[in-house]
Tab-separated table of C-alpha atoms in Angstrom:
chain	number	residue	atom	x	y	z
A	26	MET	CA	-11.343	15.343	-45.745
A	27	TRP	CA	-11.157	18.339	-48.193
A	28	LYS	CA	-7.653	17.071	-49.136
A	29	LEU	CA	-8.724	12.985	-49.198
A	30	LEU	CA	-11.726	14.406	-51.482
A	31	SER	CA	-9.728	15.664	-53.489
A	32	LEU	CA	-7.230	12.828	-53.945
A	33	VAL	CA	-9.594	10.693	-54.192
A	34	VAL	CA	-11.436	12.710	-57.456
A	35	LEU	CA	-7.883	12.994	-58.883
A	36	VAL	CA	-6.901	8.758	-58.973
A	37	VAL	CA	-11.085	8.755	-60.211
A	38	VAL	CA	-10.123	10.930	-63.048
A	39	PHE	CA	-6.815	9.457	-63.462
A	40	VAL	CA	-8.518	5.977	-63.574
A	41	PHE	CA	-11.599	7.421	-66.475
A	42	LEU	CA	-8.418	9.130	-68.348
A	43	TYR	CA	-6.639	5.351	-68.385
A	44	VAL	CA	-9.656	3.093	-69.253
A	45	LYS	CA	-10.270	5.726	-71.652
A	46	THR	CA	-7.237	5.840	-73.214
A	47	VAL	CA	-6.874	1.402	-73.547
A	48	VAL	CA	-10.635	1.381	-74.343
A	49	ASP	CA	-13.136	1.573	-76.456
A	50	PHE	CA	-16.522	2.595	-74.654
A	51	ASN	CA	-18.295	3.308	-77.812
A	52	LYS	CA	-17.315	-0.166	-78.578
A	53	ASN	CA	-20.264	-2.040	-80.170
A	54	VAL	CA	-21.694	-5.299	-78.210
A	55	GLN	CA	-22.090	-8.240	-80.881
A	56	VAL	CA	-24.130	-11.385	-79.507
A	57	GLU	CA	-25.220	-12.693	-82.892
A	58	GLU	CA	-24.335	-16.673	-82.824
A	59	THR	CA	-21.159	-16.412	-84.467
A	60	TRP	CA	-19.049	-20.361	-85.186
A	61	TRP	CA	-15.997	-20.049	-83.557
A	62	LYS	CA	-14.038	-22.010	-85.719
A	63	LEU	CA	-12.323	-21.389	-88.388
A	64	THR	CA	-14.463	-23.860	-90.448
A	65	LYS	CA	-17.964	-24.867	-90.261
A	66	PRO	CA	-19.104	-28.795	-91.451
A	67	LEU	CA	-22.387	-28.891	-93.651
A	68	VAL	CA	-24.257	-30.242	-90.297
A	69	GLU	CA	-23.707	-29.356	-87.403
A	70	ASP	CA	-22.779	-32.368	-84.305
A	71	THR	CA	-26.100	-32.185	-81.740
A	72	VAL	CA	-25.318	-35.093	-79.912
A	73	ILE	CA	-25.184	-35.394	-76.347
A	74	LYS	CA	-22.081	-37.686	-75.373
A	75	PRO	CA	-21.427	-38.991	-71.609
A	76	PHE	CA	-18.016	-37.979	-70.599
A	77	LYS	CA	-15.540	-38.790	-68.039
A	78	ILE	CA	-12.007	-37.293	-66.582
A	79	ASN	CA	-9.668	-40.183	-67.625
A	80	VAL	CA	-6.161	-38.644	-67.078
A	81	SER	CA	-2.884	-40.572	-68.505
A	82	ASN	CA	-0.478	-41.564	-66.912
A	83	GLU	CA	2.454	-40.339	-69.060
A	84	THR	CA	0.081	-36.941	-68.397
A	85	LEU	CA	0.997	-37.053	-64.295
A	86	ASN	CA	4.446	-39.185	-64.781
A	87	ASP	CA	5.410	-36.027	-66.629
A	88	LEU	CA	3.843	-33.972	-63.936
A	89	LYS	CA	5.420	-35.536	-61.482
A	90	GLU	CA	9.251	-35.087	-62.853
A	91	ARG	CA	9.046	-31.849	-63.139
A	92	LEU	CA	7.622	-30.604	-59.405
A	93	GLN	CA	10.631	-33.276	-58.383
A	94	ASN	CA	12.742	-31.392	-60.953
A	95	ALA	CA	12.057	-28.128	-59.931
A	96	LEU	CA	14.334	-24.960	-59.143
A	97	PRO	CA	14.863	-23.613	-55.592
A	98	PHE	CA	12.786	-20.403	-54.557
A	99	GLU	CA	13.667	-17.265	-54.015
A	100	LYS	CA	13.835	-16.600	-50.228
A	101	SER	CA	11.374	-14.149	-49.464
A	102	LEU	CA	11.987	-10.755	-48.124
A	103	THR	CA	8.926	-10.811	-45.567
A	104	PHE	CA	6.835	-13.118	-43.234
A	105	ASP	CA	3.747	-12.607	-44.663
A	106	GLN	CA	2.927	-12.879	-48.589
A	107	ASN	CA	3.256	-8.484	-49.502
A	108	TYR	CA	5.511	-9.304	-52.549
A	109	GLY	CA	3.301	-11.821	-53.866
A	110	ILE	CA	3.404	-15.561	-52.479
A	111	ASN	CA	5.912	-16.289	-49.703
A	112	GLU	CA	8.356	-19.562	-50.262
A	113	VAL	CA	6.932	-20.874	-47.045
A	114	LEU	CA	3.796	-20.846	-47.879
A	115	LEU	CA	4.297	-22.029	-51.509
A	116	ASN	CA	6.842	-24.907	-50.239
A	117	THR	CA	3.729	-26.454	-48.054
A	118	VAL	CA	1.567	-26.209	-51.262
A	119	ILE	CA	4.500	-27.518	-53.513
A	120	ASP	CA	5.232	-30.954	-50.620
A	121	PHE	CA	1.654	-31.061	-49.956
A	122	TRP	CA	1.176	-31.794	-54.041
A	123	LYS	CA	3.984	-33.849	-54.294
A	124	LYS	CA	3.705	-36.441	-51.070
A	125	GLN	CA	0.016	-36.337	-50.190
A	126	TYR	CA	-2.497	-35.431	-53.016
A	127	ARG	CA	-3.146	-38.454	-54.809
A	128	TRP	CA	-4.580	-37.711	-58.424
A	129	ARG	CA	-6.508	-41.253	-58.826
A	130	GLU	CA	-8.364	-40.630	-55.684
A	131	ARG	CA	-9.974	-36.795	-56.619
A	132	GLU	CA	-10.213	-38.250	-60.237
A	133	VAL	CA	-12.959	-40.010	-58.551
A	134	PHE	CA	-14.624	-37.427	-56.423
A	135	LEU	CA	-14.419	-34.854	-59.369
A	136	ASN	CA	-16.228	-37.945	-61.896
A	137	LYS	CA	-18.989	-37.961	-58.515
A	138	TYR	CA	-21.854	-36.055	-61.113
A	139	PRO	CA	-22.409	-37.029	-64.206
A	140	GLN	CA	-20.589	-34.846	-67.458
A	141	TYR	CA	-20.866	-34.186	-70.602
A	142	PHE	CA	-20.068	-32.662	-73.825
A	143	THR	CA	-21.983	-30.947	-76.398
A	144	ASN	CA	-21.196	-29.041	-79.354
A	145	ILE	CA	-22.138	-25.530	-79.374
A	146	GLN	CA	-21.405	-22.873	-82.320
A	147	GLY	CA	-18.336	-25.059	-82.948
A	148	LEU	CA	-17.417	-25.790	-79.323
A	149	ASP	CA	-16.935	-28.886	-77.625
A	150	ILE	CA	-18.618	-27.724	-74.316
A	151	HIS	CA	-18.613	-29.892	-71.125
A	152	TYR	CA	-20.658	-29.868	-68.246
A	153	ILE	CA	-22.376	-31.290	-65.220
A	154	HIS	CA	-25.993	-32.330	-65.014
A	155	VAL	CA	-27.807	-33.452	-61.975
A	156	LYS	CA	-31.123	-34.339	-62.223
A	157	SER	CA	-33.763	-33.879	-59.711
A	158	SER	CA	-34.495	-37.050	-57.396
A	159	LYS	CA	-37.357	-34.819	-56.177
A	160	CYS	CA	-39.623	-36.506	-53.380
A	161	GLU	CA	-43.258	-37.653	-53.379
A	162	ASP	CA	-44.127	-34.443	-51.842
A	163	ASN	CA	-42.050	-31.739	-53.691
A	164	ASN	CA	-43.348	-32.138	-56.680
A	165	LYS	CA	-42.064	-28.599	-58.120
A	166	VAL	CA	-38.364	-28.878	-59.862
A	167	VAL	CA	-35.894	-25.704	-60.959
A	168	THR	CA	-33.011	-25.820	-62.776
A	169	LEU	CA	-30.184	-24.058	-61.746
A	170	LEU	CA	-27.555	-23.011	-64.133
A	171	LEU	CA	-24.083	-22.169	-61.782
A	172	LEU	CA	-21.669	-20.573	-63.546
A	173	HIS	CA	-17.613	-20.103	-62.212
A	174	GLY	CA	-15.568	-18.351	-63.475
A	175	TRP	CA	-11.316	-17.190	-63.314
A	176	PRO	CA	-9.269	-19.010	-61.763
A	177	GLY	CA	-12.307	-21.198	-61.177
A	178	SER	CA	-13.812	-24.549	-62.806
A	179	ILE	CA	-16.751	-26.854	-62.188
A	180	ARG	CA	-14.609	-28.026	-59.541
A	181	ASP	CA	-15.963	-24.643	-57.264
A	182	PHE	CA	-19.256	-26.322	-57.381
A	183	TYR	CA	-19.010	-29.924	-55.654
A	184	GLU	CA	-20.083	-28.886	-52.208
A	185	LEU	CA	-22.443	-26.752	-52.688
A	186	ILE	CA	-23.963	-29.245	-56.064
A	187	SER	CA	-24.041	-32.078	-52.776
A	188	LEU	CA	-25.816	-29.741	-50.215
A	189	LEU	CA	-28.384	-28.523	-53.093
A	190	GLU	CA	-28.926	-31.923	-54.058
A	191	VAL	CA	-30.432	-32.725	-50.657
A	192	PRO	CA	-33.849	-32.311	-49.863
A	193	ASP	CA	-35.092	-29.292	-47.713
A	194	ASP	CA	-38.559	-29.271	-45.805
A	195	GLY	CA	-38.011	-25.780	-45.593
A	196	ARG	CA	-38.910	-25.545	-49.450
A	197	LYS	CA	-41.362	-26.916	-51.651
A	198	PHE	CA	-39.012	-27.265	-54.606
A	199	SER	CA	-36.195	-29.455	-55.594
A	200	PHE	CA	-33.013	-28.609	-57.748
A	201	GLU	CA	-31.509	-29.953	-61.261
A	202	ILE	CA	-28.180	-28.229	-61.338
A	203	ILE	CA	-26.161	-27.464	-64.883
A	204	VAL	CA	-22.520	-26.499	-64.337
A	205	PRO	CA	-20.329	-25.739	-67.126
A	206	SER	CA	-16.777	-25.602	-67.684
A	207	LEU	CA	-16.593	-21.805	-69.350
A	208	PRO	CA	-15.053	-22.258	-73.035
A	209	GLY	CA	-11.905	-22.298	-73.083
A	210	TYR	CA	-11.701	-23.072	-69.567
A	211	GLY	CA	-11.157	-26.385	-68.149
A	212	PHE	CA	-12.098	-29.061	-70.632
A	213	SER	CA	-14.241	-26.954	-73.091
A	214	GLU	CA	-13.574	-26.080	-75.918
A	215	ALA	CA	-11.429	-22.283	-76.577
A	216	PRO	CA	-12.599	-20.540	-79.403
A	217	GLU	CA	-10.156	-20.430	-82.628
A	218	LEU	CA	-11.282	-16.345	-83.649
A	219	PRO	CA	-11.138	-14.081	-81.692
A	220	GLY	CA	-13.716	-11.682	-79.736
A	221	LEU	CA	-15.424	-14.589	-77.514
A	222	SER	CA	-15.943	-12.519	-74.174
A	223	THR	CA	-18.924	-12.748	-71.719
A	224	PRO	CA	-21.839	-11.201	-73.969
A	225	GLN	CA	-20.619	-13.902	-76.369
A	226	MET	CA	-20.487	-17.020	-73.769
A	227	ALA	CA	-24.105	-15.637	-72.583
A	228	VAL	CA	-25.420	-16.439	-76.089
A	229	ILE	CA	-23.290	-19.845	-75.457
A	230	LEU	CA	-24.678	-21.440	-72.317
A	231	LYS	CA	-28.139	-19.738	-73.280
A	232	ASN	CA	-28.321	-22.425	-76.441
A	233	LEU	CA	-26.923	-24.760	-73.966
A	234	MET	CA	-29.574	-24.877	-72.125
A	235	SER	CA	-31.497	-25.029	-75.324
A	236	ARG	CA	-29.837	-27.830	-76.373
A	237	LEU	CA	-30.450	-29.519	-73.096
A	238	ASN	CA	-35.018	-28.755	-73.530
A	239	ILE	CA	-35.050	-26.375	-70.371
A	240	GLU	CA	-36.267	-23.291	-71.536
A	241	LYS	CA	-36.660	-21.684	-68.102
A	242	TYR	CA	-34.190	-21.492	-65.003
A	243	TYR	CA	-32.521	-19.835	-62.532
A	244	ILE	CA	-28.543	-18.325	-62.793
A	245	HIS	CA	-25.824	-18.250	-59.980
A	246	GLY	CA	-22.730	-16.708	-60.867
A	247	VAL	CA	-19.592	-15.497	-59.118
A	248	ASP	CA	-16.382	-13.357	-61.015
A	249	TRP	CA	-17.151	-13.772	-64.814
A	250	GLY	CA	-19.859	-16.033	-64.125
A	251	ALA	CA	-21.908	-13.218	-62.411
A	252	PHE	CA	-20.520	-10.786	-65.491
A	253	ILE	CA	-22.501	-13.840	-68.664
A	254	ALA	CA	-25.199	-14.191	-65.797
A	255	SER	CA	-26.633	-10.472	-66.254
A	256	HIS	CA	-25.989	-10.745	-69.827
A	257	MET	CA	-28.152	-13.496	-70.650
A	258	ALA	CA	-30.575	-12.098	-67.513
A	259	ALA	CA	-30.377	-9.466	-69.869
A	260	LEU	CA	-31.017	-10.776	-73.310
A	261	TYR	CA	-32.971	-13.604	-72.333
A	262	PRO	CA	-35.521	-12.274	-69.638
A	263	GLU	CA	-38.325	-14.324	-71.007
A	264	LYS	CA	-35.528	-17.827	-70.189
A	265	ILE	CA	-33.642	-16.685	-66.801
A	266	THR	CA	-36.335	-16.554	-63.553
A	267	GLY	CA	-33.497	-14.929	-61.510
A	268	VAL	CA	-29.705	-14.399	-60.892
A	269	HIS	CA	-27.998	-14.499	-57.954
A	270	SER	CA	-24.815	-14.099	-57.247
A	271	SER	CA	-21.776	-14.132	-54.295
A	272	VAL	CA	-20.187	-11.049	-56.358
A	273	CYS	CA	-22.152	-8.822	-57.842
A	274	TRP	CA	-20.758	-5.894	-60.366
A	275	LEU	CA	-21.426	-2.310	-61.019
A	276	ASN	CA	-20.989	-0.637	-63.855
A	277	VAL	CA	-22.971	2.616	-63.810
A	278	PRO	CA	-21.549	5.432	-64.295
A	279	SER	CA	-24.201	7.445	-61.850
A	280	ALA	CA	-23.340	4.700	-58.827
A	281	TYR	CA	-19.341	5.508	-58.917
A	282	ALA	CA	-20.549	9.982	-58.955
A	283	ARG	CA	-22.185	8.764	-55.753
A	284	LEU	CA	-19.071	6.912	-54.147
A	285	VAL	CA	-16.956	9.848	-54.120
A	286	LEU	CA	-19.379	12.741	-53.661
A	287	PHE	CA	-20.597	10.906	-50.766
A	288	SER	CA	-17.350	9.888	-49.453
A	289	ALA	CA	-17.777	12.320	-46.871
A	290	PHE	CA	-20.394	11.824	-45.656
A	291	PRO	CA	-20.783	7.881	-45.944
A	292	SER	CA	-24.315	7.459	-43.506
A	293	LEU	CA	-26.220	9.234	-46.355
A	294	ILE	CA	-25.799	6.685	-48.895
A	295	LEU	CA	-24.933	3.220	-46.665
A	296	ASP	CA	-25.767	1.659	-43.961
A	297	GLY	CA	-23.109	2.433	-40.699
A	298	LYS	CA	-22.355	-1.264	-40.310
A	299	TYR	CA	-21.205	-1.136	-43.492
A	300	GLU	CA	-19.651	1.719	-44.099
A	301	HIS	CA	-15.599	-0.059	-43.443
A	302	LEU	CA	-16.045	-2.036	-46.788
A	303	VAL	CA	-16.493	0.802	-48.791
A	304	TYR	CA	-14.041	3.759	-47.059
A	305	PRO	CA	-11.648	5.082	-46.516
A	306	LEU	CA	-12.442	5.341	-50.158
A	307	VAL	CA	-8.503	6.024	-50.401
A	308	ASP	CA	-7.062	2.641	-48.659
A	309	LYS	CA	-10.126	0.827	-51.146
A	310	VAL	CA	-8.279	1.935	-54.238
A	311	GLU	CA	-5.107	1.229	-52.942
A	312	PHE	CA	-5.764	-1.856	-52.835
A	313	PHE	CA	-7.035	-2.174	-55.678
A	314	VAL	CA	-3.468	-0.833	-57.507
A	315	GLN	CA	-1.792	-3.432	-55.557
A	316	GLU	CA	-4.134	-5.726	-55.978
A	317	SER	CA	-4.811	-5.628	-59.864
A	318	GLY	CA	-1.140	-5.810	-61.497
A	319	TYR	CA	-2.699	-9.487	-63.030
A	320	LEU	CA	-5.333	-7.591	-64.432
A	321	HIS	CA	-3.662	-4.728	-66.391
A	322	LEU	CA	-1.834	-7.752	-67.325
A	323	GLN	CA	-4.285	-10.368	-68.417
A	324	ALA	CA	-6.159	-7.774	-70.022
A	325	THR	CA	-3.702	-6.345	-72.347
A	326	LYS	CA	-1.110	-9.811	-73.187
A	327	PRO	CA	-2.534	-13.172	-72.051
A	328	ASP	CA	-0.756	-14.866	-73.793
A	329	THR	CA	2.611	-13.980	-72.747
A	330	ILE	CA	1.409	-14.869	-68.585
A	331	GLY	CA	-0.078	-17.834	-69.888
A	332	ILE	CA	3.124	-19.765	-71.712
A	333	ALA	CA	5.165	-19.329	-68.826
A	334	LEU	CA	2.249	-20.793	-66.348
A	335	ARG	CA	1.279	-23.509	-68.768
A	336	ASP	CA	5.400	-24.948	-68.618
A	337	ASN	CA	5.247	-24.647	-65.378
A	338	PRO	CA	3.441	-26.645	-62.573
A	339	ILE	CA	4.778	-24.978	-60.058
A	340	GLY	CA	4.549	-21.445	-61.874
A	341	LEU	CA	0.865	-21.865	-61.903
A	342	ALA	CA	0.153	-22.853	-57.984
A	343	ALA	CA	1.820	-20.184	-57.312
A	344	TYR	CA	-0.474	-17.672	-59.444
A	345	ILE	CA	-3.381	-19.413	-58.357
A	346	THR	CA	-2.495	-19.945	-54.461
A	347	GLU	CA	-1.809	-16.168	-54.420
A	348	LYS	CA	-5.225	-15.494	-55.696
A	349	PHE	CA	-6.658	-17.633	-53.014
A	350	SER	CA	-5.011	-16.048	-49.998
A	351	THR	CA	-5.836	-12.641	-51.126
A	352	TRP	CA	-9.500	-12.326	-53.084
A	353	SER	CA	-10.533	-14.850	-49.784
A	354	ASN	CA	-9.625	-11.514	-47.509
A	355	PRO	CA	-6.992	-8.870	-47.923
A	356	ALA	CA	-5.906	-8.853	-44.685
A	357	TRP	CA	-4.705	-12.094	-45.269
A	358	ARG	CA	-1.503	-11.351	-47.242
A	359	ASN	CA	-0.087	-10.152	-44.025
A	360	LEU	CA	-0.799	-13.267	-42.637
A	361	ASP	CA	2.678	-15.944	-42.945
A	362	ASP	CA	0.464	-19.087	-44.848
A	363	GLY	CA	-2.065	-16.511	-46.569
A	364	GLY	CA	-4.501	-17.295	-44.705
A	365	ILE	CA	-4.910	-20.515	-47.112
A	366	SER	CA	-4.789	-22.955	-43.992
A	367	LYS	CA	-8.466	-22.148	-43.796
A	368	TYR	CA	-8.705	-24.079	-47.229
A	369	ASP	CA	-8.298	-27.769	-48.061
A	370	LEU	CA	-5.550	-27.818	-50.343
A	371	ASN	CA	-7.223	-30.916	-51.623
A	372	LYS	CA	-9.935	-28.164	-53.438
A	373	ILE	CA	-6.839	-25.659	-54.597
A	374	LEU	CA	-5.031	-28.207	-56.100
A	375	ASP	CA	-7.789	-30.182	-57.671
A	376	ASN	CA	-8.853	-26.649	-59.221
A	377	ILE	CA	-4.767	-26.250	-60.052
A	378	MET	CA	-4.619	-30.067	-61.321
A	379	ILE	CA	-8.072	-28.663	-64.335
A	380	TYR	CA	-6.440	-25.966	-65.932
A	381	TRP	CA	-2.972	-28.644	-65.825
A	382	ILE	CA	-4.332	-31.518	-67.046
A	383	THR	CA	-6.323	-29.471	-69.672
A	384	GLY	CA	-3.699	-26.952	-70.901
A	385	SER	CA	-6.376	-23.703	-70.142
A	386	ILE	CA	-4.282	-21.740	-68.642
A	387	THR	CA	-3.759	-19.553	-71.713
A	388	THR	CA	-7.279	-19.834	-73.138
A	389	SER	CA	-8.719	-18.486	-70.039
A	390	LEU	CA	-6.771	-15.583	-69.368
A	391	ARG	CA	-7.589	-14.422	-73.097
A	392	LEU	CA	-11.486	-13.817	-71.634
A	393	TYR	CA	-9.166	-10.730	-69.892
A	394	LYS	CA	-8.463	-9.338	-73.022
A	395	GLU	CA	-11.832	-9.979	-74.656
A	396	TYR	CA	-13.680	-8.129	-72.061
A	397	PHE	CA	-11.497	-4.889	-71.856
A	398	ASN	CA	-14.028	-3.208	-73.127
A	399	GLN	CA	-15.574	-1.875	-70.781
A	400	LEU	CA	-14.560	-1.456	-66.359
A	401	ASP	CA	-16.334	-2.813	-63.679
A	402	LEU	CA	-15.829	-2.680	-59.707
A	403	SER	CA	-17.354	-4.386	-57.251
A	404	LEU	CA	-18.519	-2.361	-54.616
A	405	SER	CA	-20.623	-3.198	-51.758
A	406	ILE	CA	-23.513	-0.958	-51.439
A	407	ASP	CA	-26.958	-1.537	-51.350
A	408	SER	CA	-27.823	1.888	-52.584
A	409	LEU	CA	-25.578	1.943	-55.312
A	410	ARG	CA	-26.609	-1.788	-56.748
A	411	LYS	CA	-30.046	-0.848	-56.887
A	412	SER	CA	-29.025	1.841	-59.374
A	413	ARG	CA	-27.969	-1.451	-61.866
A	414	TYR	CA	-30.487	-3.833	-60.324
A	415	LYS	CA	-34.293	-2.454	-60.234
A	416	ASN	CA	-35.867	-5.946	-58.908
A	417	LEU	CA	-33.579	-6.267	-55.905
A	418	ILE	CA	-35.090	-9.323	-54.243
A	419	SER	CA	-32.276	-9.536	-51.477
A	420	LEU	CA	-29.099	-8.471	-50.215
A	421	ARG	CA	-26.824	-10.449	-47.704
A	422	THR	CA	-23.577	-9.577	-45.813
A	423	HIS	CA	-21.205	-12.515	-44.745
A	424	GLU	CA	-18.419	-11.909	-42.462
A	425	ASN	CA	-16.649	-15.193	-43.113
A	426	ALA	CA	-16.807	-15.469	-46.610
A	427	GLY	CA	-15.008	-13.967	-49.216
A	428	HIS	CA	-14.741	-13.920	-53.086
A	429	PHE	CA	-14.326	-18.180	-53.222
A	430	ALA	CA	-17.370	-18.232	-51.224
A	431	GLN	CA	-18.726	-21.210	-52.790
A	432	TYR	CA	-15.651	-22.638	-50.897
A	433	GLU	CA	-15.094	-20.784	-47.750
A	434	ALA	CA	-18.947	-21.364	-47.034
A	435	PRO	CA	-20.856	-23.162	-49.824
A	436	GLU	CA	-23.393	-24.265	-45.833
A	437	VAL	CA	-24.227	-20.058	-45.952
A	438	LEU	CA	-23.866	-20.140	-50.262
A	439	ALA	CA	-26.405	-22.993	-50.132
A	440	ARG	CA	-28.734	-22.028	-47.880
A	441	ASP	CA	-28.917	-18.266	-49.856
A	442	ILE	CA	-29.781	-19.463	-52.799
A	443	GLY	CA	-32.085	-21.588	-51.744
A	444	GLU	CA	-33.796	-18.797	-50.037
A	445	PHE	CA	-33.833	-16.436	-53.172
A	446	ILE	CA	-35.236	-18.865	-55.244
A	447	ARG	CA	-37.942	-19.561	-52.283
A	448	ILE	CA	-38.913	-15.670	-52.605
A	449	VAL	CA	-38.671	-15.132	-56.121
A	450	GLU	CA	-41.017	-18.661	-56.295
A	451	GLU	CA	-43.762	-18.050	-53.553
A	452	SER	CA	-43.754	-14.082	-55.659
A	453	ARG	CA	-44.435	-15.791	-58.924
A	454	SER	CA	-46.930	-18.282	-57.712
A	455	LYS	CA	-48.733	-15.186	-55.528
A	456	PHE	CA	-48.709	-13.012	-59.735
A	457	HIS	CA	-50.114	-17.096	-61.144
A	458	HIS	CA	-53.422	-16.814	-58.572
A	459	SER	CA	-53.822	-12.862	-58.369
A	460	SER	CA	-53.796	-13.128	-62.595
A	461	LEU	CA	-56.277	-15.855	-62.326
A	462	GLU	CA	-58.505	-14.040	-60.120
A	463	SER	CA	-58.671	-10.890	-62.488
A	464	ASN	CA	-59.326	-12.892	-65.107
């Protein structure tokens, strides 16, 4: 037991020293309203323009030619995904892409929700805006901002939107939903200057909501979207009514210290049914080391890997599909199909296509470089999360969904979001009534 504890301490110290070496923890976060283009016009463009996805035949023919002329893949040494994506799995994805995936049909699907562009701080920001079709008895409209991450896009939330826009007898409100493409992702423009990290994106998205005359709203974020949501709540508490996330992040030093100190007696800080999610700590550290190669590469040399992926649709598909496998469930890397058979390949390829047709893979990876002035690890401990999230309303654990919950279990996620907002709305209503009575 003590040897184990010593090993854990050594690993934590090593990680701290490593990060301290390559990261400037004392760097002050700049959240000014930066203009992200090299030149600024005399008059800013504030027009909101409707948009529909319409990919040229030339782009589609070029993609088809690249897929058809691909070189054969190297035969994998094992039947699982422990060396990276297995060539059998990749062939399955590429064959589906070439023979069954129909972009023009998918394009119609992706255009099912109203989409727009508007210029914020020099960047053309793309977003979906689904306005509430409120019922007669459902007179309250709640605005919900949905934020994706990497390797995600607006496609992440289509099933979720369809569930949330349907009236629910169990809640006394309907949703107005905004889904932006993050700057440098998908159809949103990338900055021409360095420095656009998650706090700066928080400023841009706050300004987007203000452009839409929306001054109070909830946020649901996943991956980078969870970081941005956290920044928005901290920077603009008067605007953010509540934050919901399927990926809650910690960067509180005391949380890491407790994680190590209580590794010998985990029952002191978490319920026994959650112990397997965190301990043995050595196993979790080992998994992080094995699966974080992408993180170091994207946080140090994003353009190098970005160029390779931008020019090669099969490489792009391999890189993103592997993340859908391992991040959904760590055990899936030991399966011959990587667990991908549990997904509809149309959904994964929709997402890959958005990166391909917009040429945004390199600019999306740059967010890792910009952000890497701090280290956040995702943990699953109620008591540790409370050290960062001071007003934690609800915390739920689901066995059937991982990092990509919006794809794996959209019904569960929609139910959780609705329940979270219901709790907050009822609490706000009670507070309002008690304030009136006291006056």
